[in-house]
Amino acid sequence: MDIVLVGGGHAHVEVLRSAAMAPFAGARLTVVARDVLTPYSGMLPGYLAGAYSLTQSHIDLRPLASRASARLIHAPAVGLDPVGRRVILDGRPSVPFDIASLDIGSTPATDGIAGAGLHGVPVKPPRRFLERWEQASRAALESGSSLRVAIVGGGAAGVELGLALQASLAARTGAGEFLLVTDDAVLLPGHGAAAARRLESSLAAAGFRIMKQRRVAALEEEGLVLADGSRVASDLTVLATGAAAAPWLGRTGLLLDGRGFVAVDRRLRSLSHPHVLAAGDTAGFTPRELPKNGVHAVRQGPVLARSLRRLAAGREAVPYRPQRHTMALISTGGGRAVLSRGALALSGRWVWRWKDRIDRRWMERYSDLPAMSGDDAMRCGGCGAKVPARVLERALARLDIPSAPDVVIGLDAADDAAVVRPPEGTVAVHTVDQFPVFLDDPWIFGRIAAVHALSDIHAMGAEPLSAMALVGLAPGAADAMEEDLVWMLSGVLSVLDSERCTLVGGHTCETERASLGLAVTGWSDEASLIRLSGLAPGDDLVLTRPLGTGALFAADMRAEAEGPWIGEAVRAMQRSNGPAARILARHGARAMTDISGFGLAGHLWEMARASGVAVRIDRLPAYPGARRLLAAGRTSTLHPGNVAALSGILDEDGADPLVFDPQTAGGLVAGIPPGRAADVLEELHRAGESGACVIGSVCGSQGPSLEASGTLRRSAFPARA
């Protein structure tokens, strides 16, 4: 079967990504695209403003198509014959298809604007728009003249691009006069009044002249002619008006909607020719009209990929269920953005950081793809190894996953990504951890994985907000996989609930060895963050729990660890570091980190180096059995690497091997101002951290160093201690 993707829009790049992860069985995939370097609309303003490079903001269809084993035909489509099932190309043979999908975007509507085609610069297609902008701005810079730019259209695209152009010109030390004209009474029709006010304020601050309820009747070489006959000078007139369909769609015989777009049902299939699908701006979604804002193109991608895969197998396409209200993140320049959703409007630098994170993550989906070939690669990697959808659905249905007011989009909505709203005026803190299963009990393993992942947030003095689960399940019967998934996620939720952290999504796949991890987002007032670099001479170093999990579980894998040893460690590893972190913060902790894979020595060296101080270790608490196992040579596979990393800094022969032992769900180590350690330890012990103790001190500021006192020499610990 031949599946032809016409256009390289946002929905189609997701289809290619899906095919790169798991080839479409029984189908040959072909892409017909006018441009092989397609910009991501969410990052185009940032690219113009200099926030992103070309490669960061554009998707290269060539490697993507290659990894998807898809043919790429670099040519514009100029027609489609749905009866003869051919895609018509300009100056090329037509391309046959069994199933065709159209995602060719839209162009700005210019009906009623005379001369628009000759004197206007449409924002779409982006490649031509970028070329025209570069030509005009370069000419103005070289001549030293002020560039007069007019933006026609007061929607989100016009406002955002206008601000980006102004920032681009200013960054190149060019002078400009910017005008935005719209025939609407307000900016951003379709958005709330609060968002419109914020964006209008941004335009005014950038020096824009704004003209509302002024219809543009014609464009001339010198500028704009308004409906009342007045003229406005412009060197470059950018058209960012409402969306218009490609004219050739009207010659296809496909049923179109009232605006000329392909009329599709809820499964994105043409109402007149079901073997033709359409997505993004190309689709006229008949169940209800959708805005042409790019959001739906992105969200339709996974639905389209799944539908094409099912159609190739002779099955029915799946429906697209759009949200009633979508969220828009609109950049305003200067590292700021506005969030608009219904009547809600928020703005600030955190919105830009959030938008930046979302956009970068979306782009990474299409640049970080492993090369795959053969049946073995399909089994063990990529989306071809995803846990069956029904297994995931049943497992999630059995879990009590709470919602939270900060979660805009979570597991209760079938969207591509979760959306959370950090408290206003705070910074977002991010971390991710994942490791293979090392316990037979998946519920306990889930708890330990959650504690481990949250610890980085706690160590920064931040509070966890949301988490995404990364689950690898060993292949097996569907019922068994479902049970393992339910057990692991139940354990995760039991820890997340105690820390008021919401599970908002995740990813599942089949792996040779089961694994679990979490990507966690937290929040904090920026001034309250606790960094590695805050140690000061005289500080006491407080460690909240014993060491030795690396040796214990290395031995446990060989059946050489005693049950009580593992039991005590497992009980401690299930305790969240949140309460301890809050105690340490209340008592003025100046620097703090959690002890994980690099061992105590590795993490203390990071703190010493960041703070420029000398650190001395005087004592080390250990879990029962840990020292005996280390003396017998039972070390984790990471242990030698930790020793090598500190070569020349801390001599292996002069230190207790416990300092190099990698920890899972380890405790916290913090620098506490002099005179406060006793109170800190009393509170930690009451909170359940009975092994907490002072392990050393910061002994000078003559430069970073790490030393172990004489009491920690290896000879001080007999083999059966």
XYZ file of C-alpha atoms in Angstrom:
721
model
C 0.000 0.000 0.000
C 1.229 3.503 -0.848
C 0.702 6.251 1.712
C 1.598 9.715 0.458
C 2.059 12.652 2.796
C 1.526 15.904 0.926
C 3.283 18.704 2.796
C 5.771 18.826 5.636
C 3.542 20.368 8.290
C 3.591 19.716 12.003
C 1.214 16.751 11.851
C 3.203 15.052 9.097
C 6.551 15.319 10.870
C 4.967 13.387 13.731
C 3.843 10.712 11.264
C 7.448 10.451 10.069
C 8.730 10.240 13.613
C 6.281 7.472 14.342
C 7.414 5.582 11.249
C 11.057 6.071 12.232
C 10.330 4.419 15.543
C 8.250 1.592 14.098
C 7.804 1.173 10.305
C 4.268 1.074 8.934
C 3.680 -2.609 8.269
C 2.662 -3.338 4.698
C 2.944 0.255 3.523
C 5.388 2.398 1.605
C 5.605 5.959 2.830
C 6.264 8.925 0.534
C 6.582 12.592 1.458
C 5.922 15.345 -1.073
C 7.191 18.660 0.250
C 7.835 22.093 -1.190
C 10.481 22.781 1.475
C 12.668 20.204 3.166
C 13.630 22.542 5.995
C 10.384 23.276 7.750
C 10.222 25.791 10.612
C 8.410 25.059 13.819
C 5.841 27.830 14.069
C 6.205 28.078 17.836
C 9.889 28.972 17.488
C 9.765 31.126 14.368
C 9.388 34.404 16.306
C 12.260 33.350 18.542
C 14.368 32.569 15.498
C 13.656 36.014 14.088
C 14.550 37.626 17.416
C 17.808 35.698 17.619
C 16.836 33.372 20.462
C 17.235 30.251 18.316
C 19.512 29.156 15.528
C 18.263 27.800 12.230
C 18.852 24.196 13.260
C 17.192 24.729 16.637
C 13.997 26.074 15.088
C 13.709 24.074 11.858
C 13.102 20.400 11.177
C 15.151 18.822 8.409
C 12.848 16.444 6.578
C 15.700 14.574 4.898
C 17.134 12.689 7.868
C 13.668 12.335 9.346
C 12.328 10.759 6.159
C 15.424 8.593 5.838
C 15.015 7.183 9.326
C 11.345 6.591 8.588
C 12.345 4.656 5.423
C 10.164 7.114 3.517
C 10.736 8.495 0.066
C 11.140 12.254 -0.025
C 10.068 14.127 -3.135
C 11.239 17.712 -2.931
C 8.633 19.422 -5.074
C 5.460 21.428 -4.534
C 2.151 19.699 -5.048
C -0.168 21.650 -7.326
C -3.123 19.329 -7.412
C -4.656 16.036 -6.367
C -6.848 13.582 -8.224
C -8.809 11.710 -5.556
C -10.552 9.459 -8.101
C -7.423 8.452 -10.011
C -5.505 8.594 -6.731
C -2.615 10.723 -7.935
C -0.793 13.689 -6.419
C -0.068 16.232 -9.151
C 3.366 17.874 -9.085
C 4.670 20.898 -10.923
C 6.837 19.686 -13.813
C 7.118 16.152 -12.439
C 5.301 12.867 -12.903
C 2.337 12.486 -10.549
C 2.640 10.312 -7.484
C 0.173 7.419 -7.053
C -1.388 6.704 -3.683
C -3.764 4.393 -1.939
C -4.097 6.761 0.993
C -3.155 10.433 0.898
C -2.814 12.884 3.740
C -2.735 16.654 3.222
C -0.887 18.957 5.605
C 0.162 21.896 3.446
C -0.737 24.673 5.851
C -2.418 27.900 4.827
C -1.577 31.353 3.527
C -2.744 34.767 4.790
C -6.133 35.785 3.441
C -5.832 38.761 1.089
C -9.326 38.960 -0.395
C -10.280 42.593 -0.815
C -6.693 43.868 -0.638
C -5.670 44.990 -4.089
C -1.985 44.570 -4.889
C -1.387 42.195 -1.979
C 0.277 39.593 -4.184
C 2.666 42.143 -5.673
C 3.514 44.389 -2.740
C 2.732 42.323 0.358
C 4.949 39.819 2.180
C 2.832 36.941 3.518
C 4.126 35.289 6.686
C 3.456 31.931 5.002
C 5.188 30.136 3.440
C 7.835 30.922 6.067
C 10.856 30.390 3.795
C 9.817 33.160 1.422
C 8.839 35.449 4.264
C 12.253 35.008 5.914
C 14.022 35.700 2.634
C 12.080 38.935 2.090
C 12.677 40.101 5.650
C 16.408 39.442 5.374
C 16.614 41.366 2.120
C 14.724 44.392 3.469
C 16.509 44.555 6.813
C 19.940 44.132 5.260
C 19.262 46.900 2.750
C 18.181 49.262 5.521
C 21.217 48.455 7.638
C 23.628 48.939 4.759
C 22.077 52.264 3.792
C 21.722 53.464 7.360
C 18.077 54.314 6.820
C 15.156 53.628 9.113
C 13.055 50.638 8.008
C 9.313 51.276 7.998
C 7.448 48.033 8.671
C 3.693 47.578 8.614
C 2.013 44.466 10.012
C -1.451 43.825 8.604
C -3.394 41.673 11.049
C -4.000 41.986 14.775
C -4.123 38.319 15.707
C -1.594 36.489 17.844
C 0.613 35.710 14.835
C 0.774 39.339 13.731
C 1.519 40.655 17.206
C 4.139 38.008 17.989
C 5.918 38.280 14.648
C 5.800 42.057 14.743
C 7.519 42.133 18.131
C 10.082 39.601 16.908
C 10.889 41.691 13.838
C 11.314 44.789 15.964
C 13.648 42.909 18.330
C 15.598 41.490 15.398
C 16.187 44.900 13.889
C 17.079 46.468 17.234
C 19.588 43.696 17.968
C 21.343 44.520 14.696
C 21.451 48.200 15.720
C 19.026 49.119 13.001
C 16.407 51.843 13.252
C 12.794 51.071 12.495
C 9.260 52.397 12.590
C 6.642 49.739 13.242
C 2.914 49.880 12.604
C 0.230 47.280 13.276
C -3.098 47.758 11.539
C -6.231 45.657 11.942
C -9.835 45.962 10.879
C -10.983 44.512 14.215
C -11.991 46.630 17.169
C -9.565 44.784 19.457
C -6.296 42.951 19.180
C -6.255 39.164 19.379
C -9.890 38.456 18.533
C -10.704 35.041 19.933
C -8.516 35.595 22.972
C -9.501 37.076 26.293
C -9.461 40.804 26.945
C -6.705 40.441 29.544
C -4.325 38.824 27.065
C -5.132 41.487 24.481
C -4.336 44.242 26.973
C -1.009 42.697 27.907
C 0.056 42.283 24.305
C -1.089 45.765 23.368
C 1.019 47.060 26.233
C 4.000 45.117 24.868
C 3.493 46.637 21.432
C 3.298 50.129 22.884
C 6.447 49.573 24.929
C 8.241 48.474 21.754
C 7.235 51.695 20.022
C 4.503 50.314 17.768
C 1.842 52.530 16.330
C -1.465 50.658 16.509
C -4.427 51.319 14.220
C -7.675 49.487 15.001
C -10.859 49.276 12.928
C -8.923 50.398 9.868
C -9.384 48.160 6.848
C -6.547 47.912 4.338
C -7.967 48.305 0.846
C -4.794 48.114 -1.236
C -1.045 47.789 -1.134
C 1.265 49.922 -3.225
C 5.008 50.127 -3.599
C 5.065 53.076 -1.199
C 2.819 51.520 1.428
C -0.803 50.936 2.388
C -4.050 52.448 1.184
C -6.782 52.332 3.809
C -10.500 52.054 3.095
C -11.043 55.726 3.911
C -8.527 56.673 1.215
C -5.694 57.634 3.558
C -2.202 56.336 2.906
C 0.469 55.001 5.264
C 4.101 54.746 4.166
C 5.765 51.348 4.449
C 8.987 49.816 3.165
C 7.888 46.303 4.075
C 4.259 45.264 4.503
C 3.855 41.948 6.297
C 0.562 40.114 5.816
C -0.513 38.243 8.939
C -4.228 38.152 8.236
C -6.591 35.223 8.709
C -5.885 31.860 7.096
C -6.760 31.120 3.473
C -6.685 27.743 1.770
C -4.384 26.796 -1.100
C -6.247 27.644 -4.314
C -5.533 24.268 -5.904
C -7.664 22.512 -3.303
C -10.690 23.942 -5.098
C -9.762 22.017 -8.244
C -9.453 18.593 -6.602
C -13.103 17.627 -6.413
C -12.790 17.135 -2.671
C -15.656 18.475 -0.604
C -14.492 21.738 0.974
C -15.811 23.800 3.835
C -17.042 27.363 3.461
C -13.503 28.732 3.611
C -12.018 26.401 1.023
C -10.346 23.896 3.342
C -10.804 20.134 3.054
C -13.944 19.166 4.945
C -13.078 16.279 7.282
C -14.930 14.246 9.864
C -13.799 13.642 13.419
C -11.335 11.022 12.126
C -9.694 13.630 9.860
C -11.027 11.831 6.744
C -12.454 13.695 3.770
C -16.252 13.726 3.808
C -16.306 13.026 0.069
C -13.249 10.760 -0.370
C -12.435 8.848 2.849
C -9.092 7.616 1.504
C -7.879 11.233 1.690
C -7.112 12.717 5.091
C -6.214 16.270 6.077
C -4.676 17.817 9.168
C -3.542 21.149 10.534
C -4.668 24.294 8.758
C -5.546 22.238 5.660
C -8.383 20.517 7.470
C -11.841 21.990 7.846
C -12.939 20.070 10.943
C -16.694 19.727 10.483
C -17.699 18.590 14.002
C -16.826 22.153 15.055
C -14.666 24.931 13.653
C -11.124 24.944 14.987
C -8.808 27.964 15.025
C -5.917 27.898 12.558
C -3.258 28.442 15.197
C -0.855 25.512 14.888
C -1.878 23.965 18.188
C -4.255 21.526 16.560
C -1.724 20.569 13.879
C 0.674 19.476 16.610
C -1.995 17.601 18.532
C -3.383 15.936 15.443
C 0.016 14.427 14.594
C -0.161 11.370 16.882
C -3.809 10.814 15.937
C -2.957 10.973 12.254
C 0.003 8.617 12.665
C -2.144 6.085 14.463
C -4.945 6.412 11.907
C -2.636 5.901 8.937
C -1.123 2.869 10.604
C -4.592 1.424 11.215
C -5.817 2.213 7.717
C -2.789 0.446 6.258
C -3.843 -2.606 8.247
C -7.434 -2.411 6.994
C -8.803 -0.961 10.232
C -10.725 2.199 11.054
C -9.062 5.531 11.717
C -9.175 6.954 15.226
C -11.026 10.154 16.125
C -9.423 13.463 16.982
C -10.924 14.963 20.114
C -9.953 18.619 20.324
C -10.055 20.541 23.540
C -12.730 23.155 23.858
C -10.152 25.750 24.862
C -6.495 25.715 23.906
C -3.648 27.521 25.551
C -1.459 29.969 23.658
C 2.013 31.029 24.755
C 2.863 34.220 22.900
C 6.371 35.623 23.097
C 6.716 39.367 23.512
C 10.500 39.672 23.291
C 13.083 40.377 25.950
C 12.702 36.901 27.409
C 9.038 37.391 28.264
C 5.796 35.865 27.041
C 2.053 35.931 27.625
C -0.067 32.901 28.451
C -3.597 33.097 27.070
C -6.291 30.526 27.758
C -9.898 31.630 27.706
C -10.238 34.618 29.983
C -6.974 33.788 31.743
C -3.847 35.770 30.937
C -0.469 35.516 32.647
C 2.824 37.019 31.626
C 6.436 37.208 32.613
C 9.806 35.636 32.160
C 8.626 32.322 33.589
C 6.056 32.059 30.798
C 8.826 32.492 28.249
C 10.959 29.864 29.999
C 7.997 27.531 30.016
C 7.298 28.163 26.352
C 10.972 27.738 25.537
C 11.071 24.425 27.362
C 7.954 23.151 25.604
C 9.219 24.234 22.191
C 12.684 22.765 22.660
C 11.248 19.508 23.903
C 8.965 19.319 20.879
C 11.870 19.910 18.516
C 14.001 17.290 20.246
C 11.425 14.677 19.278
C 12.435 15.110 15.663
C 16.188 15.527 16.004
C 17.155 12.853 18.534
C 16.035 9.746 16.689
C 18.098 6.561 16.723
C 18.800 4.815 13.458
C 16.751 1.625 13.392
C 16.823 -1.356 11.116
C 15.686 -4.912 11.348
C 13.153 -6.681 13.512
C 15.415 -6.692 16.586
C 15.614 -2.895 16.646
C 11.834 -2.692 16.400
C 11.423 -4.952 19.397
C 13.762 -3.245 21.811
C 13.822 0.438 20.962
C 11.782 3.484 20.078
C 8.019 3.710 19.864
C 7.972 0.265 18.262
C 8.633 -0.951 21.791
C 5.799 0.966 23.444
C 3.648 -0.967 25.833
C 0.380 -1.904 24.084
C -2.144 0.905 24.331
C -4.801 -1.290 25.895
C -2.410 -2.373 28.646
C -1.659 1.243 29.427
C -5.326 2.260 29.345
C -6.373 -0.545 31.694
C -3.522 0.154 34.084
C -4.270 3.878 34.290
C -7.957 3.171 34.806
C -7.075 1.129 37.891
C -4.991 3.880 39.467
C -6.332 6.698 41.602
C -4.455 9.600 40.039
C -5.486 12.877 41.666
C -5.788 16.151 39.823
C -4.364 19.456 40.999
C -5.243 23.096 40.311
C -1.767 23.757 38.892
C -2.224 21.073 36.228
C -3.721 22.602 33.106
C -3.461 19.416 31.028
C -2.734 16.090 32.686
C -3.587 12.434 32.421
C -7.301 13.213 32.192
C -6.760 14.665 28.698
C -5.408 12.776 25.694
C -2.892 15.420 24.667
C 0.665 15.212 23.387
C 2.156 16.783 26.489
C 1.226 17.758 29.994
C 0.870 21.434 30.890
C 1.422 22.719 34.407
C 1.245 26.220 35.795
C 3.950 27.041 38.371
C 2.979 29.517 41.079
C 3.256 33.081 39.861
C 6.590 34.735 40.495
C 8.502 31.481 40.973
C 11.147 29.699 38.939
C 10.771 26.171 37.592
C 13.234 23.489 38.694
C 13.678 20.365 36.547
C 15.339 17.010 37.004
C 15.123 13.481 35.650
C 16.309 10.098 36.943
C 15.844 6.544 35.738
C 17.362 3.180 36.544
C 16.671 -0.525 35.987
C 14.748 -2.588 38.479
C 16.805 -4.015 41.341
C 14.010 -5.291 43.606
C 11.451 -8.056 43.113
C 8.658 -5.971 44.620
C 7.544 -3.491 41.930
C 5.563 -1.381 44.415
C 8.601 -0.743 46.626
C 10.729 -0.187 43.555
C 8.230 2.447 42.435
C 8.478 4.198 45.786
C 12.275 4.195 45.751
C 12.378 5.462 42.181
C 10.060 8.317 43.131
C 12.089 9.242 46.230
C 15.286 9.203 44.179
C 13.830 11.403 41.438
C 12.310 13.938 43.846
C 15.535 14.300 45.803
C 17.169 16.641 43.302
C 14.209 19.007 43.678
C 14.396 18.856 47.472
C 18.163 19.370 47.449
C 17.665 22.698 45.678
C 15.307 23.857 48.414
C 12.409 23.637 45.955
C 8.988 22.005 46.116
C 7.912 19.333 43.601
C 4.982 20.258 41.369
C 4.501 17.553 38.732
C 6.113 14.393 37.431
C 6.220 12.342 34.245
C 6.820 8.598 34.560
C 9.317 6.797 32.313
C 8.480 3.097 32.449
C 10.213 0.188 30.779
C 8.467 -3.183 31.057
C 9.931 -6.533 30.146
C 7.963 -8.141 27.268
C 5.390 -10.667 28.352
C 1.715 -11.466 28.491
C -0.513 -8.403 28.479
C -2.039 -9.202 31.879
C 1.375 -9.592 33.493
C 2.637 -6.332 32.017
C -0.488 -4.581 33.235
C 0.051 -5.844 36.748
C 3.692 -4.730 36.848
C 2.725 -1.316 35.546
C -0.052 -0.891 38.099
C 2.215 -1.948 40.938
C 5.094 0.319 39.987
C 2.908 3.351 39.395
C 0.983 2.717 42.611
C 4.275 2.898 44.473
C 5.216 6.069 42.646
C 1.877 7.683 43.451
C 2.140 6.842 47.131
C 5.293 8.989 47.334
C 4.106 11.719 44.986
C 0.875 12.138 46.936
C 2.782 12.628 50.180
C 4.767 15.440 48.545
C 1.717 16.977 46.806
C 3.294 16.260 43.442
C 0.954 15.336 40.581
C 1.621 12.620 38.034
C 0.715 14.309 34.746
C 1.879 11.841 32.099
C 4.742 9.696 30.960
C 6.049 7.206 28.477
C 6.044 3.409 28.447
C 8.073 0.974 26.405
C 9.195 -2.616 26.317
C 12.753 -3.177 27.505
C 14.872 -6.234 28.053
C 15.103 -5.309 31.713
C 12.339 -3.402 33.475
C 13.166 0.162 34.472
C 11.479 3.166 35.989
C 12.230 6.830 36.228
C 10.599 10.196 36.679
C 11.049 13.579 35.099
C 10.087 16.016 37.847
C 9.236 19.695 37.729
C 9.384 21.745 40.892
C 9.126 25.392 41.848
C 10.794 27.834 44.161
C 11.222 31.475 44.846
C 14.492 32.198 43.065
C 16.055 33.767 46.133
C 15.309 30.632 48.169
C 17.164 28.195 45.920
C 19.956 26.316 47.679
C 22.990 25.823 45.465
C 26.178 23.797 45.669
C 28.237 26.958 45.866
C 27.183 28.269 49.280
C 29.606 26.492 51.643
C 31.518 28.796 53.982
C 34.416 28.187 56.390
C 33.180 26.935 59.738
C 30.076 25.216 58.353
C 29.204 21.809 59.761
C 28.434 19.116 57.201
C 25.265 17.225 58.086
C 24.408 13.918 56.365
C 20.812 12.795 56.807
C 21.076 9.041 56.303
C 23.704 6.257 56.158
C 25.704 5.129 53.128
C 26.224 1.772 51.466
C 23.315 0.987 49.142
C 25.644 0.426 46.185
C 27.540 -2.365 47.949
C 24.392 -3.829 49.484
C 22.522 -4.244 46.219
C 25.607 -5.356 44.319
C 25.874 -8.151 46.846
C 22.126 -8.768 46.827
C 22.291 -9.514 43.090
C 24.762 -12.290 43.981
C 22.573 -13.484 46.887
C 25.355 -12.505 49.303
C 23.540 -9.847 51.331
C 21.650 -10.741 54.466
C 17.930 -10.026 54.544
C 17.984 -7.620 57.525
C 20.674 -5.521 55.832
C 18.562 -5.060 52.705
C 15.402 -4.549 54.755
C 16.833 -1.646 56.746
C 18.223 0.032 53.651
C 14.962 -0.403 51.744
C 12.947 1.134 54.563
C 15.196 4.201 54.589
C 15.206 4.473 50.794
C 11.413 4.770 50.780
C 11.444 7.912 52.910
C 11.148 11.124 50.972
C 13.963 13.621 51.449
C 11.383 16.416 51.472
C 10.931 16.698 55.263
C 14.688 16.604 55.850
C 15.319 19.219 53.169
C 12.790 21.561 54.719
C 14.358 21.131 58.155
C 17.813 21.888 56.786
C 16.512 24.924 54.913
C 14.781 26.296 58.019
C 18.081 26.122 59.878
C 19.915 28.118 57.253
C 21.509 25.458 55.053
C 23.889 27.365 52.792
C 24.601 24.551 50.343
C 22.910 21.184 49.870
C 22.888 18.200 47.541
C 21.536 14.678 47.494
C 23.930 11.732 47.482
C 23.401 9.572 44.411
C 25.503 7.765 41.826
C 28.744 9.728 42.267
C 28.968 8.793 45.948
C 29.503 11.073 48.939
C 33.032 12.015 47.894
C 32.005 12.948 44.370
C 29.180 15.160 45.553
C 31.227 16.788 48.298
C 33.945 17.567 45.781
C 31.363 19.265 43.567
C 30.326 21.404 46.530
C 33.915 22.194 47.531
C 34.859 23.150 43.989
C 31.729 25.277 43.466
C 32.293 27.063 46.790
C 36.075 27.339 46.575
C 36.577 25.834 50.039
C 38.373 22.966 51.763
C 36.152 20.155 53.046
C 37.159 17.573 55.647
C 35.296 14.301 56.301
C 35.600 13.044 59.890
C 33.069 10.198 60.118
C 30.732 8.160 57.960
C 27.534 6.354 58.997
C 26.922 3.067 57.167
C 23.978 0.747 56.704
C 24.395 -2.613 58.446
C 26.587 -4.949 56.432
C 27.843 -2.289 54.008
C 31.397 -2.082 55.346
C 31.718 -5.846 55.546
C 30.682 -6.177 51.914
C 33.049 -3.431 50.784
C 35.914 -5.089 52.632
C 35.078 -8.288 50.763
C 35.235 -6.457 47.439
C 31.501 -6.356 46.798
C 31.248 -3.010 45.052
C 28.866 -1.531 42.532
C 29.954 -1.408 38.908
C 30.092 2.393 39.224
C 32.421 2.300 42.224
C 35.713 2.136 40.239
C 34.590 5.064 38.104
C 33.911 7.124 41.214
C 37.385 6.334 42.507
C 38.982 7.265 39.180
C 37.046 10.546 39.021
C 38.713 11.693 42.253
C 42.216 10.533 41.398
C 44.650 13.108 42.718
C 41.944 14.699 44.869
C 41.170 11.946 47.388
C 43.504 8.967 47.562
C 41.670 5.647 47.496
C 44.262 4.148 49.845
C 43.715 6.943 52.334
C 39.939 6.940 52.562
C 37.127 4.659 53.615
C 35.753 3.022 50.430
C 32.304 3.997 51.669
C 32.910 7.550 50.420
C 32.982 6.266 46.829
C 29.921 4.009 47.104
C 27.144 5.088 44.676
C 23.794 5.636 46.367
C 20.237 5.097 45.213
C 17.631 7.195 47.046
C 20.461 8.428 49.240
C 20.235 11.123 51.850
C 21.134 14.795 51.775
C 24.368 16.492 52.787
C 24.225 20.160 53.720
C 26.455 22.908 55.032
C 24.959 24.314 58.241
C 26.180 27.566 59.852
C 28.194 27.098 63.060
C 26.267 26.470 66.284
C 23.111 25.083 64.684
C 23.977 21.413 64.140
C 22.570 20.146 67.444
C 19.134 21.631 66.781
C 19.175 20.367 63.203
C 20.002 16.803 64.264
C 17.318 16.812 66.956
C 14.673 17.743 64.381
C 15.979 15.260 61.809
C 15.881 12.429 64.345
C 12.305 13.314 65.302
C 11.397 13.298 61.610
C 12.582 9.692 61.248
C 16.141 10.221 60.017
C 17.747 8.444 62.981
C 21.055 8.033 61.152
C 21.571 11.757 60.609
C 24.874 13.056 61.938
C 27.623 15.626 61.450
C 30.209 14.023 59.178
C 32.741 16.836 58.816
C 33.226 20.513 58.296
C 34.381 23.267 55.990
C 37.852 24.027 57.242
C 39.131 26.829 55.042
C 38.744 29.052 52.007
C 42.222 28.654 50.560
C 40.815 26.832 47.537
C 38.847 23.661 46.838
C 40.106 20.476 48.444
C 38.693 17.281 49.890
C 40.316 15.258 52.648
C 39.446 12.400 54.977
C 40.696 12.572 58.563
C 42.858 9.856 60.066
C 39.869 8.153 61.675
C 38.627 7.225 58.204
C 41.715 5.343 57.036
C 40.848 1.968 55.609
C 42.889 0.218 58.296
C 40.536 1.605 60.912
C 37.751 -0.671 59.712
C 38.213 -4.399 60.248
C 36.758 -6.704 57.639
C 33.817 -7.736 59.823
C 32.963 -4.322 61.212
